[in-house]
Amino acid sequence: MRRIIKNTILAVVFLSCMLFSSFVTKKIPEKLQQKVNAAITTAYATESFSLSGVSHTDIPQKDYVFKIITKGKTIGYAYVGEANSMKNVFNYVVLFNMDLSIKKTKVLIYREEHGRQIGAQRWLKQFIGMNATDKPNYGENIDAISGATISAKSMTIAVNGVLTTITAIKNSL
């Protein structure tokens, strides 16, 4: 009997922890947070804003989604993610308008010697205006970059995934 009670208690504690952890907003690393804040300040022309974390099962564990709020009003959304480069990963942010079209994309932290061209706004602006009905495809509607093939493909795949994820969580935004 004690064993059944003990197992029941353990199961309740485990399930409670799982449920609670799904509602806890993940904390973004400080260096990355500073870069996200700078990107938001520039894109939305505001220095006074707060971020409210969005929790959803469709958001990958390593990524973050935030509502951008100023003066009590949501002005957009930020998706902070991580994608593979040749030997490492890089961090990026995709900023969304209220209609969930892409306002701006930015590579925040790039950790490779080669392939930095993906951080150029001239290349990243190809994603602006895309929404859930668009499918970025490297080499087709997204220009290829010589010397940054892996990172450029990875960024394109990441943005495609972001569009899919943001659409899936649209109702919780």
C-alpha positions as a Markdown table, in Angstrom:
| # | Residue | x | y | z |
|---|---|---|---|---|
| 1 | Met | 0.0 | 0.0 | 0.0 |
| 2 | Arg | 2.8 | 2.4 | 0.9 |
| 3 | Arg | 4.5 | 1.7 | -2.4 |
| 4 | Ile | 1.3 | 2.6 | -4.3 |
| 5 | Ile | 1.0 | 5.9 | -2.4 |
| 6 | Lys | 4.6 | 6.7 | -2.9 |
| 7 | Asn | 4.4 | 6.0 | -6.7 |
| 8 | Thr | 1.2 | 8.0 | -6.9 |
| 9 | Ile | 2.8 | 11.0 | -5.1 |
| 10 | Leu | 5.9 | 10.7 | -7.4 |
| 11 | Ala | 3.6 | 10.7 | -10.4 |
| 12 | Val | 1.7 | 13.7 | -9.3 |
| 13 | Val | 4.9 | 15.6 | -8.5 |
| 14 | Phe | 6.4 | 14.7 | -11.9 |
| 15 | Leu | 3.2 | 15.7 | -13.8 |
| 16 | Ser | 3.0 | 19.0 | -11.7 |
| 17 | Cys | 6.6 | 19.8 | -12.6 |
| 18 | Met | 6.0 | 19.1 | -16.3 |
| 19 | Leu | 2.8 | 21.3 | -16.3 |
| 20 | Phe | 4.5 | 24.1 | -14.4 |
| 21 | Ser | 7.6 | 24.1 | -16.6 |
| 22 | Ser | 5.4 | 24.5 | -19.7 |
| 23 | Phe | 4.2 | 27.8 | -18.3 |
| 24 | Val | 7.5 | 29.2 | -17.1 |
| 25 | Thr | 9.1 | 31.6 | -19.6 |
| 26 | Lys | 12.6 | 30.7 | -20.5 |
| 27 | Lys | 15.3 | 33.2 | -19.7 |
| 28 | Ile | 17.3 | 34.4 | -22.6 |
| 29 | Pro | 21.1 | 34.8 | -22.1 |
| 30 | Glu | 22.1 | 38.4 | -21.3 |
| 31 | Lys | 24.4 | 39.0 | -24.3 |
| 32 | Leu | 21.7 | 37.7 | -26.7 |
| 33 | Gln | 19.1 | 39.8 | -24.9 |
| 34 | Gln | 21.1 | 43.0 | -25.5 |
| 35 | Lys | 21.3 | 42.3 | -29.2 |
| 36 | Val | 17.6 | 41.4 | -29.4 |
| 37 | Asn | 16.8 | 44.7 | -27.6 |
| 38 | Ala | 18.9 | 46.7 | -30.1 |
| 39 | Ala | 17.2 | 45.0 | -33.1 |
| 40 | Ile | 13.8 | 45.8 | -31.6 |
| 41 | Thr | 14.7 | 49.4 | -30.9 |
| 42 | Thr | 15.9 | 49.9 | -34.4 |
| 43 | Ala | 13.1 | 48.1 | -36.2 |
| 44 | Tyr | 10.2 | 49.5 | -34.2 |
| 45 | Ala | 11.7 | 53.0 | -33.6 |
| 46 | Thr | 11.1 | 52.7 | -29.8 |
| 47 | Glu | 13.4 | 52.5 | -26.8 |
| 48 | Ser | 10.6 | 52.0 | -24.4 |
| 49 | Phe | 9.2 | 48.5 | -24.6 |
| 50 | Ser | 8.9 | 45.3 | -22.7 |
| 51 | Leu | 8.9 | 41.7 | -23.8 |
| 52 | Ser | 6.4 | 39.1 | -22.7 |
| 53 | Gly | 7.4 | 35.5 | -23.3 |
| 54 | Val | 5.1 | 33.3 | -25.3 |
| 55 | Ser | 4.9 | 29.6 | -24.3 |
| 56 | His | 3.7 | 26.9 | -26.7 |
| 57 | Thr | 4.5 | 23.3 | -27.4 |
| 58 | Asp | 5.4 | 24.1 | -31.0 |
| 59 | Ile | 8.3 | 26.4 | -30.0 |
| 60 | Pro | 11.6 | 24.4 | -30.1 |
| 61 | Gln | 13.4 | 24.2 | -26.8 |
| 62 | Lys | 16.3 | 26.3 | -27.8 |
| 63 | Asp | 14.1 | 29.1 | -29.3 |
| 64 | Tyr | 12.2 | 32.0 | -27.8 |
| 65 | Val | 9.0 | 33.9 | -28.8 |
| 66 | Phe | 8.1 | 37.3 | -27.3 |
| 67 | Lys | 5.3 | 39.8 | -27.6 |
| 68 | Ile | 6.8 | 43.3 | -28.0 |
| 69 | Ile | 4.8 | 45.7 | -25.9 |
| 70 | Thr | 5.0 | 49.4 | -25.6 |
| 71 | Lys | 2.6 | 51.6 | -23.7 |
| 72 | Gly | 0.5 | 48.6 | -22.8 |
| 73 | Lys | -0.1 | 47.7 | -26.5 |
| 74 | Thr | 1.4 | 44.8 | -28.5 |
| 75 | Ile | 3.3 | 46.3 | -31.5 |
| 76 | Gly | 4.8 | 43.1 | -32.8 |
| 77 | Tyr | 6.5 | 39.8 | -32.1 |
| 78 | Ala | 10.1 | 38.6 | -31.8 |
| 79 | Tyr | 11.2 | 35.0 | -32.6 |
| 80 | Val | 14.8 | 34.4 | -31.4 |
| 81 | Gly | 16.3 | 31.2 | -32.7 |
| 82 | Glu | 19.5 | 29.3 | -33.3 |
| 83 | Ala | 20.6 | 27.7 | -36.6 |
| 84 | Asn | 23.5 | 25.6 | -37.7 |
| 85 | Ser | 26.5 | 27.0 | -39.6 |
| 86 | Met | 29.4 | 25.0 | -40.9 |
| 87 | Lys | 30.9 | 24.0 | -37.5 |
| 88 | Asn | 28.9 | 25.9 | -35.0 |
| 89 | Val | 25.5 | 27.6 | -34.5 |
| 90 | Phe | 24.4 | 31.2 | -34.9 |
| 91 | Asn | 21.7 | 33.2 | -33.3 |
| 92 | Tyr | 19.1 | 35.2 | -35.2 |
| 93 | Val | 15.9 | 37.2 | -34.6 |
| 94 | Val | 12.9 | 37.4 | -36.8 |
| 95 | Leu | 10.7 | 40.4 | -36.0 |
| 96 | Phe | 7.0 | 40.3 | -37.0 |
| 97 | Asn | 4.4 | 42.9 | -37.7 |
| 98 | Met | 1.0 | 42.5 | -36.1 |
| 99 | Asp | -0.3 | 40.7 | -39.2 |
| 100 | Leu | 2.5 | 38.2 | -38.7 |
| 101 | Ser | 4.4 | 39.2 | -41.8 |
| 102 | Ile | 8.2 | 39.6 | -41.3 |
| 103 | Lys | 9.3 | 43.1 | -40.5 |
| 104 | Lys | 13.0 | 42.4 | -40.2 |
| 105 | Thr | 15.5 | 39.5 | -39.8 |
| 106 | Lys | 18.8 | 39.9 | -38.2 |
| 107 | Val | 21.8 | 37.6 | -37.5 |
| 108 | Leu | 22.6 | 38.4 | -33.8 |
| 109 | Ile | 25.7 | 36.3 | -33.0 |
| 110 | Tyr | 27.7 | 34.6 | -35.7 |
| 111 | Arg | 30.5 | 32.3 | -34.6 |
| 112 | Glu | 32.3 | 31.2 | -37.8 |
| 113 | Glu | 35.2 | 32.6 | -39.7 |
| 114 | His | 33.5 | 32.3 | -43.1 |
| 115 | Gly | 29.9 | 32.9 | -44.1 |
| 116 | Arg | 29.3 | 36.2 | -42.4 |
| 117 | Gln | 27.6 | 37.5 | -45.6 |
| 118 | Ile | 24.3 | 36.2 | -44.2 |
| 119 | Gly | 24.4 | 39.0 | -41.7 |
| 120 | Ala | 24.2 | 41.6 | -44.5 |
| 121 | Gln | 20.8 | 43.4 | -44.6 |
| 122 | Arg | 21.0 | 43.4 | -48.4 |
| 123 | Trp | 20.6 | 39.6 | -48.3 |
| 124 | Leu | 18.3 | 39.4 | -45.2 |
| 125 | Lys | 15.8 | 41.9 | -46.6 |
| 126 | Gln | 14.6 | 39.1 | -49.0 |
| 127 | Phe | 12.6 | 37.7 | -46.1 |
| 128 | Ile | 10.8 | 41.0 | -45.3 |
| 129 | Gly | 7.1 | 40.8 | -46.0 |
| 130 | Met | 6.9 | 37.0 | -46.0 |
| 131 | Asn | 4.1 | 35.4 | -44.0 |
| 132 | Ala | 2.6 | 32.0 | -43.4 |
| 133 | Thr | 1.6 | 31.6 | -47.1 |
| 134 | Asp | 5.2 | 32.1 | -48.3 |
| 135 | Lys | 7.8 | 29.4 | -48.4 |
| 136 | Pro | 11.4 | 30.7 | -48.5 |
| 137 | Asn | 13.4 | 28.4 | -50.7 |
| 138 | Tyr | 17.2 | 28.8 | -51.0 |
| 139 | Gly | 18.3 | 29.3 | -54.6 |
| 140 | Glu | 14.8 | 29.9 | -55.8 |
| 141 | Asn | 13.1 | 32.9 | -54.1 |
| 142 | Ile | 16.0 | 33.4 | -51.8 |
| 143 | Asp | 19.4 | 34.3 | -53.4 |
| 144 | Ala | 22.3 | 32.0 | -52.9 |
| 145 | Ile | 25.5 | 33.3 | -51.4 |
| 146 | Ser | 28.9 | 32.1 | -52.6 |
| 147 | Gly | 31.1 | 31.4 | -49.5 |
| 148 | Ala | 28.2 | 31.1 | -47.2 |
| 149 | Thr | 26.2 | 28.3 | -48.7 |
| 150 | Ile | 25.7 | 26.3 | -45.5 |
| 151 | Ser | 24.8 | 29.3 | -43.3 |
| 152 | Ala | 22.5 | 30.8 | -46.0 |
| 153 | Lys | 20.7 | 27.5 | -46.5 |
| 154 | Ser | 20.4 | 27.1 | -42.8 |
| 155 | Met | 19.0 | 30.6 | -42.3 |
| 156 | Thr | 16.5 | 30.0 | -45.1 |
| 157 | Ile | 15.4 | 26.7 | -43.5 |
| 158 | Ala | 15.2 | 28.5 | -40.1 |
| 159 | Val | 13.0 | 31.3 | -41.4 |
| 160 | Asn | 10.7 | 28.7 | -43.1 |
| 161 | Gly | 10.4 | 26.9 | -39.7 |
| 162 | Val | 9.8 | 30.2 | -37.9 |
| 163 | Leu | 6.9 | 31.0 | -40.3 |
| 164 | Thr | 5.4 | 27.6 | -39.7 |
| 165 | Thr | 5.8 | 27.9 | -35.9 |
| 166 | Ile | 4.5 | 31.4 | -35.6 |
| 167 | Thr | 1.4 | 30.3 | -37.6 |
| 168 | Ala | 0.9 | 27.3 | -35.3 |
| 169 | Ile | 1.0 | 29.5 | -32.2 |
| 170 | Lys | -1.0 | 32.4 | -33.7 |
| 171 | Asn | -4.0 | 31.8 | -31.5 |
| 172 | Ser | -1.9 | 32.0 | -28.3 |
| 173 | Leu | -0.4 | 35.3 | -29.4 |
